[in-house]
PDB file of C-alpha atoms in Angstrom:
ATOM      1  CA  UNK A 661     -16.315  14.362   8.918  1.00  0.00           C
ATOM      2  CA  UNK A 662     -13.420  14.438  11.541  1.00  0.00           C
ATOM      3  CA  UNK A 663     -10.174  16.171  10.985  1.00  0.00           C
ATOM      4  CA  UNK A 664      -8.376  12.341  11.873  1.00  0.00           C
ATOM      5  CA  UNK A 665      -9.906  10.295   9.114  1.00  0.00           C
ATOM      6  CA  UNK A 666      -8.610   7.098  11.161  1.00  0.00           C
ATOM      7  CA  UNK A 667     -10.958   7.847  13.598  1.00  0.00           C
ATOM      8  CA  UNK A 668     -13.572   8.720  11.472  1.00  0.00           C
ATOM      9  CA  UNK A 669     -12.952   5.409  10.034  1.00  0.00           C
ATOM     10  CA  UNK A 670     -14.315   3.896  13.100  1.00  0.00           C
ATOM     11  CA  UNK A 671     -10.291   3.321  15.020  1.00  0.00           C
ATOM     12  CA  UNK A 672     -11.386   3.939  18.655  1.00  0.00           C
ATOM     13  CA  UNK A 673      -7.371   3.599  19.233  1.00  0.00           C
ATOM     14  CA  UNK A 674      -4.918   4.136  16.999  1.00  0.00           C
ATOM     15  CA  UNK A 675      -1.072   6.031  16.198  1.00  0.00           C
ATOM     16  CA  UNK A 676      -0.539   9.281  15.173  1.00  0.00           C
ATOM     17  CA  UNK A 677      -1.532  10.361  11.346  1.00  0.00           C
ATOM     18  CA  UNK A 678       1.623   9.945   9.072  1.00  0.00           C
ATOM     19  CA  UNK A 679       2.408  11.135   5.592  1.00  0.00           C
ATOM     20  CA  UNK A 680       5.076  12.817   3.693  1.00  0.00           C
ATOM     21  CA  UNK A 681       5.931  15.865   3.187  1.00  0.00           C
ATOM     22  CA  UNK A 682       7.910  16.666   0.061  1.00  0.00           C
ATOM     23  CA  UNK A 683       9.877  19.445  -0.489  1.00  0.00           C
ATOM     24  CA  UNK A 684      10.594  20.185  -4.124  1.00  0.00           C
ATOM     25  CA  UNK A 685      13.364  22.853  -3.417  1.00  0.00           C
ATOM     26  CA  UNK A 686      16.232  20.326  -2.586  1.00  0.00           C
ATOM     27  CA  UNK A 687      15.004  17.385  -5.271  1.00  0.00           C
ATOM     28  CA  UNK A 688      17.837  16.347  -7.466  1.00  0.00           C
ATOM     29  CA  UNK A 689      15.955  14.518 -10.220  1.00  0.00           C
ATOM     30  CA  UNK A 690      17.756  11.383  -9.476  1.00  0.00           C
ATOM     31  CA  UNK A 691      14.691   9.344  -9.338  1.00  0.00           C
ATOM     32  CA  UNK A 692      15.916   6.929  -6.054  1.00  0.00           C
ATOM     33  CA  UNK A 693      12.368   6.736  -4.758  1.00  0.00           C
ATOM     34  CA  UNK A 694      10.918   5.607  -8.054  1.00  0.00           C
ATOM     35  CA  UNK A 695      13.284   3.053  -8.009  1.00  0.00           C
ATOM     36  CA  UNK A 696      13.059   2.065  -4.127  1.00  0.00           C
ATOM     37  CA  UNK A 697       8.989   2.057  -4.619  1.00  0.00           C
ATOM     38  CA  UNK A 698       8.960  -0.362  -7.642  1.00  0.00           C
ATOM     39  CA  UNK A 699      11.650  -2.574  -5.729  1.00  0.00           C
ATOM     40  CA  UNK A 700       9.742  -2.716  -2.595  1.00  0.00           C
ATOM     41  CA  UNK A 701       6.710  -3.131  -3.697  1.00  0.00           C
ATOM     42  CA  UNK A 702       7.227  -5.009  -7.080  1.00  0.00           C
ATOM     43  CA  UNK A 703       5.352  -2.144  -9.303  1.00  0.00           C
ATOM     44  CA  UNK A 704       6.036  -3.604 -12.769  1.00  0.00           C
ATOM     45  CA  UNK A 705       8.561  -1.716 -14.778  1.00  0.00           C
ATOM     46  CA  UNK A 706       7.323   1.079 -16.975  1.00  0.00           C
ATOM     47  CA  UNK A 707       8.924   4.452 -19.087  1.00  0.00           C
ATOM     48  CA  UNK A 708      10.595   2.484 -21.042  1.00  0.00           C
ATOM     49  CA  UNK A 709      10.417   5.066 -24.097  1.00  0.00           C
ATOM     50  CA  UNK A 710      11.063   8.474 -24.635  1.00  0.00           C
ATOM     51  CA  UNK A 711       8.466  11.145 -24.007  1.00  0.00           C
ATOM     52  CA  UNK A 712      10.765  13.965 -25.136  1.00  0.00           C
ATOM     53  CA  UNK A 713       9.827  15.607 -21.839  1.00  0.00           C
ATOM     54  CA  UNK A 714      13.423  16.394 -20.201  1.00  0.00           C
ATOM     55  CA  UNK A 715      14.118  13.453 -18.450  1.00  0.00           C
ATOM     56  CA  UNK A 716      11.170  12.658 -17.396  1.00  0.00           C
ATOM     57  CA  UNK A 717      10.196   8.621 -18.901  1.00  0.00           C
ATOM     58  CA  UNK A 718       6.514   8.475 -16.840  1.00  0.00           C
ATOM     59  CA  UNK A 719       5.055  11.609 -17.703  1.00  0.00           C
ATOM     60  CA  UNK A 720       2.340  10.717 -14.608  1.00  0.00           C
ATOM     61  CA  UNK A 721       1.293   8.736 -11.957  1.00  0.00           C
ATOM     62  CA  UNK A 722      -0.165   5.343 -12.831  1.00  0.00           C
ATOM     63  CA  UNK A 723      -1.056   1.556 -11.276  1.00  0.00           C
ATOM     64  CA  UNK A 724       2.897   1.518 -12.632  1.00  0.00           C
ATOM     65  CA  UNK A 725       4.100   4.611 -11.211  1.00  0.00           C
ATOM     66  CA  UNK A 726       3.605   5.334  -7.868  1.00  0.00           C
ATOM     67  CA  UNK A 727       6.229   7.810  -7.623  1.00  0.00           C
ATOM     68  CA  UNK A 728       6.732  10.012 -10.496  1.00  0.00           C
ATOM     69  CA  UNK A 729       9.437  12.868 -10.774  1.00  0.00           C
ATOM     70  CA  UNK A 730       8.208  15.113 -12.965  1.00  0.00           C
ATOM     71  CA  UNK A 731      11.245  17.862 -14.478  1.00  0.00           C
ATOM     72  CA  UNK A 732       9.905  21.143 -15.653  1.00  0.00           C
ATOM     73  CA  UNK A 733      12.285  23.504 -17.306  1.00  0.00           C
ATOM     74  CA  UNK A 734      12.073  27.371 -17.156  1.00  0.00           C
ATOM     75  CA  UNK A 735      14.112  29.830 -19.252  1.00  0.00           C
ATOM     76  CA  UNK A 736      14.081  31.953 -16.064  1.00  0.00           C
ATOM     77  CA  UNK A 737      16.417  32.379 -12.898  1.00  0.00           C
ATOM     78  CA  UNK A 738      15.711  30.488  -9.420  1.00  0.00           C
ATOM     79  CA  UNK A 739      15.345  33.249  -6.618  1.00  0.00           C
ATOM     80  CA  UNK A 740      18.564  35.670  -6.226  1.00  0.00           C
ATOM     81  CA  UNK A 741      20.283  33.282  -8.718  1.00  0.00           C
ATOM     82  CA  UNK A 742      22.737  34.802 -11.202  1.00  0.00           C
ATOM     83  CA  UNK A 743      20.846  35.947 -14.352  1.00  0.00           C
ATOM     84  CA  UNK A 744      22.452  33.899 -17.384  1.00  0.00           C
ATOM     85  CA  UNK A 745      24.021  35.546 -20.695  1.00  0.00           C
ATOM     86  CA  UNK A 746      21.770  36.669 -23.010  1.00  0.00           C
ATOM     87  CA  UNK A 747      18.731  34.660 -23.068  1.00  0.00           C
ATOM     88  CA  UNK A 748      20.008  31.806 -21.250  1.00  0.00           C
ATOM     89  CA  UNK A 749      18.369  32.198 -17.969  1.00  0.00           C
ATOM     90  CA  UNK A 750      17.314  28.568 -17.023  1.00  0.00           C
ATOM     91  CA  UNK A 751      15.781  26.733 -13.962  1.00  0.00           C
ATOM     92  CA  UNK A 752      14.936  23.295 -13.499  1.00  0.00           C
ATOM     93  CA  UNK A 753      11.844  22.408 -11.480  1.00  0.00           C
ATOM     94  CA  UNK A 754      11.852  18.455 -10.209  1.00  0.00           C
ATOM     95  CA  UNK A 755       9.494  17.324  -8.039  1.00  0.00           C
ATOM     96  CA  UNK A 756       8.491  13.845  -6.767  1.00  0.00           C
ATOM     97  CA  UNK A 757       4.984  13.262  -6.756  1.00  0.00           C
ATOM     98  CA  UNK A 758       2.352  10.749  -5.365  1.00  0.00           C
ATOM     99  CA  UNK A 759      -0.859   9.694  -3.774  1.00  0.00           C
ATOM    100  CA  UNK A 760      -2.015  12.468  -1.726  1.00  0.00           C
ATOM    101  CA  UNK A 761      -3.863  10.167   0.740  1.00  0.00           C
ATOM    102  CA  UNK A 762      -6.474  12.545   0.980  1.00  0.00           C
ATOM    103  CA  UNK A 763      -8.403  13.510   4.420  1.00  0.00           C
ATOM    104  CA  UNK A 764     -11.740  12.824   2.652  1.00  0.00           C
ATOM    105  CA  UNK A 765     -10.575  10.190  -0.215  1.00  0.00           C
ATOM    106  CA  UNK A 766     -13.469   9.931  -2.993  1.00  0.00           C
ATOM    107  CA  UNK A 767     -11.897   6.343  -4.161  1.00  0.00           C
ATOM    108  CA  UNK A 768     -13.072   5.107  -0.511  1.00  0.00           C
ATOM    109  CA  UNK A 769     -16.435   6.161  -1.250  1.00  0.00           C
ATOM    110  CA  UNK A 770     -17.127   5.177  -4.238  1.00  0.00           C
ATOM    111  CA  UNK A 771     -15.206   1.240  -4.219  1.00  0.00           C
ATOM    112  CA  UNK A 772     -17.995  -1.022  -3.791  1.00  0.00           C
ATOM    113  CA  UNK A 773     -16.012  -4.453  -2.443  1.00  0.00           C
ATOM    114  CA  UNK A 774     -14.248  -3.026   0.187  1.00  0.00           C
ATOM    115  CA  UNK A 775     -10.731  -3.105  -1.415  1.00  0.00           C
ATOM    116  CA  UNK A 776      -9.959   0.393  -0.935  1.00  0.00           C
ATOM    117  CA  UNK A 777      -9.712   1.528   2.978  1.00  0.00           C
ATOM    118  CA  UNK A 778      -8.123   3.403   5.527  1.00  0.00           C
ATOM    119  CA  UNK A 779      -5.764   2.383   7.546  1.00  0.00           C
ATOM    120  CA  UNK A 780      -4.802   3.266  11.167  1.00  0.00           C
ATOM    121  CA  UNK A 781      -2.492   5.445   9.860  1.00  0.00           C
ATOM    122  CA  UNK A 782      -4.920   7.816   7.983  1.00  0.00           C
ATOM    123  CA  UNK A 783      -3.470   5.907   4.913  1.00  0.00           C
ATOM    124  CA  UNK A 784      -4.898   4.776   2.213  1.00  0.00           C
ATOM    125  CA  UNK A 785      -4.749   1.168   0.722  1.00  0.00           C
ATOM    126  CA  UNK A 786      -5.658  -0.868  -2.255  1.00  0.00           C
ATOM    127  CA  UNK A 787      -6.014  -4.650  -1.407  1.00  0.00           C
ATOM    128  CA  UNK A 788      -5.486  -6.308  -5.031  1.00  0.00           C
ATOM    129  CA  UNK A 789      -6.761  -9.647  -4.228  1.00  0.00           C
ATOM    130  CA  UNK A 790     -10.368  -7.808  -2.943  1.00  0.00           C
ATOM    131  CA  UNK A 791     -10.831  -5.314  -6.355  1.00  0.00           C
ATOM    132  CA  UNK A 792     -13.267  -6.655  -9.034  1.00  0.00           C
ATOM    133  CA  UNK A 793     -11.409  -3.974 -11.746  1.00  0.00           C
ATOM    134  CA  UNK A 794     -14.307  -1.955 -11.960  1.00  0.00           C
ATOM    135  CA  UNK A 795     -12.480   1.161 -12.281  1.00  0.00           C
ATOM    136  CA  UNK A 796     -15.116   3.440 -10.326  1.00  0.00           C
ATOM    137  CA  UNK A 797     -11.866   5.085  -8.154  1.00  0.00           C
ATOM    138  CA  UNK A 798      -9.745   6.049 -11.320  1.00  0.00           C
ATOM    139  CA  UNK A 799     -12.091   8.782 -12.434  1.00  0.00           C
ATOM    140  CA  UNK A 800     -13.138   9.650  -8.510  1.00  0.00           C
ATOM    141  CA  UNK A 801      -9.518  10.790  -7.851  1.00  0.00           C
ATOM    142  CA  UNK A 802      -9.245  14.413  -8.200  1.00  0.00           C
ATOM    143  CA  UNK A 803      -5.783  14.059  -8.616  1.00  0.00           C
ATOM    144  CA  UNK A 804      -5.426  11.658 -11.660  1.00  0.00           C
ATOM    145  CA  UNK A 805      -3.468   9.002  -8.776  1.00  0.00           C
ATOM    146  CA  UNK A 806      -4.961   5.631  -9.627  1.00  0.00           C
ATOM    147  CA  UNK A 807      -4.815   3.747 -12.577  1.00  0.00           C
ATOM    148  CA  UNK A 808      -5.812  -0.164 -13.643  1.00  0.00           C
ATOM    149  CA  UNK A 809      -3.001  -2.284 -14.443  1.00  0.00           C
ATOM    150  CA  UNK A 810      -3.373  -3.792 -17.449  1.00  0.00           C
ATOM    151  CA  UNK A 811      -1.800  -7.191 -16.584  1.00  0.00           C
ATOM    152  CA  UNK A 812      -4.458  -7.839 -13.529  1.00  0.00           C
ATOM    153  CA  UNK A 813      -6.859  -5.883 -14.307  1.00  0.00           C
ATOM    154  CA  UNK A 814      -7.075  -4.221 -10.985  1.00  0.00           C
ATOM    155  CA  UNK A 815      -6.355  -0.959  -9.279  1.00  0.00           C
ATOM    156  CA  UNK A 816      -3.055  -0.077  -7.822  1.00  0.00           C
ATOM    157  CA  UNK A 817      -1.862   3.288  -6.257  1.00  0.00           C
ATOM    158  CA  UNK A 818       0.673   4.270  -3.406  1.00  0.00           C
ATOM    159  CA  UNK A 819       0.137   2.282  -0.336  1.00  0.00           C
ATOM    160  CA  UNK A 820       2.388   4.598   1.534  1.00  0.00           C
ATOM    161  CA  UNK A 821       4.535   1.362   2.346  1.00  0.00           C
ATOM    162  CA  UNK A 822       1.649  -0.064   4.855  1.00  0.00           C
ATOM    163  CA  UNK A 823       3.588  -3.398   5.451  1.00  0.00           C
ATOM    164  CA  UNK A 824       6.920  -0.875   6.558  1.00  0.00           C
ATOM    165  CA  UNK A 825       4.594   1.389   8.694  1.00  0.00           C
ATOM    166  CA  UNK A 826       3.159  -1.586  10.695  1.00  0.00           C
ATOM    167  CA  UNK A 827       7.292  -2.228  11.980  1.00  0.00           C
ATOM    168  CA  UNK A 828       8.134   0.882  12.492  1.00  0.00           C
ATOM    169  CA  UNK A 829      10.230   1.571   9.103  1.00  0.00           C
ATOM    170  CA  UNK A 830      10.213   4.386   6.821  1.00  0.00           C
ATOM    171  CA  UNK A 831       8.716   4.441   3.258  1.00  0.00           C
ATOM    172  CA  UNK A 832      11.056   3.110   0.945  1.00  0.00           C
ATOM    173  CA  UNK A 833      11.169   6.278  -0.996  1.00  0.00           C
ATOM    174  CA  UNK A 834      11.917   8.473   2.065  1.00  0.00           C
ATOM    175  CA  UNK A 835      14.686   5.950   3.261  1.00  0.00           C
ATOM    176  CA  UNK A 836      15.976   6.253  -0.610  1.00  0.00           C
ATOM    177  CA  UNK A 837      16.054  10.108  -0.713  1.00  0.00           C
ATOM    178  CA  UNK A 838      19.470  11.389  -0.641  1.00  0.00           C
ATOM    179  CA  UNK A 839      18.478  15.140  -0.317  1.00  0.00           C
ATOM    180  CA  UNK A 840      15.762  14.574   2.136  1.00  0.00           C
ATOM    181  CA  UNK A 841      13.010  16.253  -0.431  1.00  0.00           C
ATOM    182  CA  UNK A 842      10.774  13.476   1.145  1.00  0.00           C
ATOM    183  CA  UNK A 843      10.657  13.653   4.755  1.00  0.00           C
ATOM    184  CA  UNK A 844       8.238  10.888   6.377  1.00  0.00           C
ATOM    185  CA  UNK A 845       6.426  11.488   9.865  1.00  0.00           C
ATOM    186  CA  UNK A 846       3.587  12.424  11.517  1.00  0.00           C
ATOM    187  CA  UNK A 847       1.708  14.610   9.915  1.00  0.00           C
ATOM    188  CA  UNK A 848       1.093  18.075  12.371  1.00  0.00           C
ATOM    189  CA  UNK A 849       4.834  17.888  12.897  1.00  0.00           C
ATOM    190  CA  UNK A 850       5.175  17.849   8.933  1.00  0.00           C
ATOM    191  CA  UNK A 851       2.735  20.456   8.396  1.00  0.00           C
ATOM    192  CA  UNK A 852       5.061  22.816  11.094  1.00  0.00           C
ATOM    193  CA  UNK A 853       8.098  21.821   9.786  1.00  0.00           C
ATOM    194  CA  UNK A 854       6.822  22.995   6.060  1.00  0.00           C
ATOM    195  CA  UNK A 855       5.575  26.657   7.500  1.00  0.00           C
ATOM    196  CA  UNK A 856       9.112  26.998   8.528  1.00  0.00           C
ATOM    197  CA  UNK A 857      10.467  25.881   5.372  1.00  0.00           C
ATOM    198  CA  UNK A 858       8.698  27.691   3.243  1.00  0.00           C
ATOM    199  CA  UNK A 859       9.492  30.786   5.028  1.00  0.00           C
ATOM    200  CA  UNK A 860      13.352  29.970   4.923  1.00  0.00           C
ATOM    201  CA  UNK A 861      12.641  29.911   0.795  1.00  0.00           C
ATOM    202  CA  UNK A 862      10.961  32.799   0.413  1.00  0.00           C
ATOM    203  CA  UNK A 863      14.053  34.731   2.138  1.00  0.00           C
ATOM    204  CA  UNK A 864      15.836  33.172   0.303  1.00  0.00           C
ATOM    205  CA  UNK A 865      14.060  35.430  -2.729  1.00  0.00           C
ATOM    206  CA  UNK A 866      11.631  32.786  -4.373  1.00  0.00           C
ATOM    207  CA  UNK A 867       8.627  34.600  -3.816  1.00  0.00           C
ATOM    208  CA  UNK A 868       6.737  32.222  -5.823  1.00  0.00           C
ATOM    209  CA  UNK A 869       7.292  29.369  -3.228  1.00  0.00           C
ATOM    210  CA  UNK A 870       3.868  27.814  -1.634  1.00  0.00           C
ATOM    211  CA  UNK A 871       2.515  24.857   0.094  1.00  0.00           C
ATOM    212  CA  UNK A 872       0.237  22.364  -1.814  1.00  0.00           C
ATOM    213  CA  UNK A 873      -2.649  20.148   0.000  1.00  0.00           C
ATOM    214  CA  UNK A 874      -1.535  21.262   3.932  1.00  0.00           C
ATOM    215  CA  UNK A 875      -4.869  22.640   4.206  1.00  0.00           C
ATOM    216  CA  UNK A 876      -6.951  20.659   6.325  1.00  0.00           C
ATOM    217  CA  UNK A 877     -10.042  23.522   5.086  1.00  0.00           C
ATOM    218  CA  UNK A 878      -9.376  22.946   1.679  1.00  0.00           C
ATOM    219  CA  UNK A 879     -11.425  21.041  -1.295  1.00  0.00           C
ATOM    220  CA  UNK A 880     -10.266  17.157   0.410  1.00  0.00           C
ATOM    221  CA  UNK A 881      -9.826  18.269   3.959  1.00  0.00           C
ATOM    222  CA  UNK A 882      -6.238  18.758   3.416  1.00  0.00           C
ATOM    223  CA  UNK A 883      -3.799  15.362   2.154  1.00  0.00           C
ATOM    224  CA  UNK A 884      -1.498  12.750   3.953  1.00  0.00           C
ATOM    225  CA  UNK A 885       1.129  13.468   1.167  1.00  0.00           C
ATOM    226  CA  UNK A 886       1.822  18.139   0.875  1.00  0.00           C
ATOM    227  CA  UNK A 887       4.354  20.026  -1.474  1.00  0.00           C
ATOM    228  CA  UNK A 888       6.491  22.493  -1.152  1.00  0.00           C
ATOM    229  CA  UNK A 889       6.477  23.938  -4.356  1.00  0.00           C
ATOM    230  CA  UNK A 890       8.187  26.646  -6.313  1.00  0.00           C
ATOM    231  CA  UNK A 891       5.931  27.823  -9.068  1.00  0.00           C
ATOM    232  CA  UNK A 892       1.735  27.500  -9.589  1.00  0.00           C
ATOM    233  CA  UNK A 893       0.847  23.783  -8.703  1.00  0.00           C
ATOM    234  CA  UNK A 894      -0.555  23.464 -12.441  1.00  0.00           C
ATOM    235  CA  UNK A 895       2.945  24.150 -13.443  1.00  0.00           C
ATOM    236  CA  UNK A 896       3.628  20.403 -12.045  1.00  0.00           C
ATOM    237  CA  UNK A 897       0.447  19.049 -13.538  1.00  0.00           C
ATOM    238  CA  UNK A 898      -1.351  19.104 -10.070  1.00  0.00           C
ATOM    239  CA  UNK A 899      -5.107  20.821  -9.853  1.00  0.00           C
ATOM    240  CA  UNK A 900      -4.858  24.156  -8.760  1.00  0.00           C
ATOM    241  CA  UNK A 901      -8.522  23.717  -6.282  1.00  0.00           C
ATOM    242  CA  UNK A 902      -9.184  19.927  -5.639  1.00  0.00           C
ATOM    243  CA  UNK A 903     -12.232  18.981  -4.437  1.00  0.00           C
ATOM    244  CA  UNK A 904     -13.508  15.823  -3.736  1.00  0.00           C
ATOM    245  CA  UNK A 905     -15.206  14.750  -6.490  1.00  0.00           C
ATOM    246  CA  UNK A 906     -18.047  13.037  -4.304  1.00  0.00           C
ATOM    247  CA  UNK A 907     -18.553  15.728  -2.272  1.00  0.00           C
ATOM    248  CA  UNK A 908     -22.143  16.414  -4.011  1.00  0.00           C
ATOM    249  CA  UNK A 909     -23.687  13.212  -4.251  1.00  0.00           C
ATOM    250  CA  UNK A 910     -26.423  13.612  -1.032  1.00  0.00           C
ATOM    251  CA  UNK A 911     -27.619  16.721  -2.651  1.00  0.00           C
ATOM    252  CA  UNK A 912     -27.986  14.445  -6.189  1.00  0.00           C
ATOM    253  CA  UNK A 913     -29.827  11.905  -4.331  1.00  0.00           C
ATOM    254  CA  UNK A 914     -32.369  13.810  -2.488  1.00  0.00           C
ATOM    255  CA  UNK A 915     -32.798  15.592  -5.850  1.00  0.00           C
ATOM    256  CA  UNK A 916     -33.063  12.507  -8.037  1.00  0.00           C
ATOM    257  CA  UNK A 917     -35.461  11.256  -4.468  1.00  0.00           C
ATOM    258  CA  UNK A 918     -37.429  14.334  -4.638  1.00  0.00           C
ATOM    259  CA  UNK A 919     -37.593  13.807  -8.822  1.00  0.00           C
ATOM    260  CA  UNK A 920     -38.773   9.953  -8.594  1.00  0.00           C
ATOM    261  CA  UNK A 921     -41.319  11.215  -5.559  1.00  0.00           C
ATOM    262  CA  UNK A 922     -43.178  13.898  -8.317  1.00  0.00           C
ATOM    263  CA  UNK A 923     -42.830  11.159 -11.132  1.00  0.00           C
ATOM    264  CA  UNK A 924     -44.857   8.740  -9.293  1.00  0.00           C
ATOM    265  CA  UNK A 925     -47.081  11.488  -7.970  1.00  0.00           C
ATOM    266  CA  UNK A 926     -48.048  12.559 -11.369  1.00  0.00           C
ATOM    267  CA  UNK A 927     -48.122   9.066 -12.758  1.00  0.00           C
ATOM    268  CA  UNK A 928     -50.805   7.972  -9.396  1.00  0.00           C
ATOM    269  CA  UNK A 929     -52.541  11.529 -10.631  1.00  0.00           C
ATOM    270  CA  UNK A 930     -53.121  10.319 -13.988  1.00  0.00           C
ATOM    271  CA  UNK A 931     -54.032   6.789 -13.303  1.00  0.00           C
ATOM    272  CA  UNK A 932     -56.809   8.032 -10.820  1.00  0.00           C
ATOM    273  CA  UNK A 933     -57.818  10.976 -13.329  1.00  0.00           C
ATOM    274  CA  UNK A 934     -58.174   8.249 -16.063  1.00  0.00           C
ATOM    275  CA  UNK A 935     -60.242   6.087 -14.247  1.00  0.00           C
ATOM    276  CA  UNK A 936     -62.836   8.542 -12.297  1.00  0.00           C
TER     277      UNK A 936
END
């Protein structure tokens, strides 16, 4: 499959590939883009109890989330920071997460009424009024993105604010984001912007500092939506090797072809055995 899923997608013309790319090192926690996505877009209202996870009232993404900032405390210092007294050495990791808009997206391929599909922008979107509910994408995503809201019935996920991206705007939760840990653009400039990022955080002395889903060779062909991150990507709940989860399905059919070919052989066998 191409490198530019638009075009892949069948887009003989179309704009550059956009995305986000988030940079976890300068997020604050203060949860603006959750609250610019659900205003935007009208997500329903959710978290309203507490998980006893920091401050953290969503735990995940869901057809209710579509941003999530996930807090992850350490009892260890950030970098070259000041160790603490005694066994108070603490960091905070806060990070805002979302649909990855994967390169090769295994909700497009498995959605059988059309309501998942790419967009010109190498974005992917879920058109409510087209999904039957079925709930084939929620278990495709390697990531855990999509969910079924329980109101409608139907699938919901980030739509990396398609209606904004047709007039030239911003995503609401990059226009929100008063730290810039969610820069919006297109995506090789955000993929060279990140290298020299991550390099500035490293000399900084946080050796543990890596970029998540940038890889265009890795298991989804690299995502719309990449990470900065500061510690192992389980550490934020993300899969450490994502692979598109229908990645194997020729193989199983030509197997499950090549099985139904020798049933019916044998079965023909014995019929013609039986009656010579």
């Amino acid at each position: 499959m191409s490198a530019d899923p638009a075009t892949a997608s069948g887009y003989t013309t179309h704009p550059q590939r956009m995305g986000f790319f988030t940079d976890t090192s300068v997020c604050i926690g203060c949860k603006a883009c959750e609250v610019a996505c659900k205003e935007w877009n009208h997500v329903p209202d959710d978290g309203m109890t507490f998980t006893g996870m920091s401050y953290d009232n969503t735990l995940s993404l869901s057809a209710d989330t579509w941003r999530h900032v996930a807090f992850i405390e350490q009892p260890e210092p950030l970098g070259r920071q000041e160790p603490g007294v005694g066994g108070m050495d603490f960091r905070w990791l806060m990070a805002s997460d979302v649909c990855k808009h994967c390169t090769h997206a295994a909700c497009l391929d498995v959605c059988p009424t059309g309501s998942l599909f790419r967009t010109e922008f190498g974005t992917v979107v879920v058109q409510d009024d087209v999904c039957n509910g079925c709930g084939y994408c929620v278990p495709a995503c390697p990531y855990g993105v999509i969910g079924k809201r329980e109101s409608t019935g139907v699938a919901a996920k980030c739509t990396l604010c398609y209606d904004r991206l047709g007039v030239g705007q911003e995503p609401a939760c990059a226009k929100s984001c008063p730290t810039d840990s969610i820069q919006f653009g297109e995506l090789d400039e955000l993929r060279e912007r990140a290298a020299r990022r991550l390099e500035q955080v490293r000399a900084a002395g946080v050796d543990s500092a890596r970029l998540y889903g940038h890889d265009p060779d890795d298991g989804v062909g690299g995502t719309g939506a990449f990470f900065l991150l500061l510690d192992e990507p389980e550490v934020y709940g993300l899969p450490p090797d994502p692979v598109v989860t229908t990645r194997d399905l020729p193989s199983m059919w030509r197997q499950a072809g090549i099985a139904a070919a020798v049933l019916l052989a044998g079965i023909a066998a014995a019929t013609w055995g039986s009656r010579t």
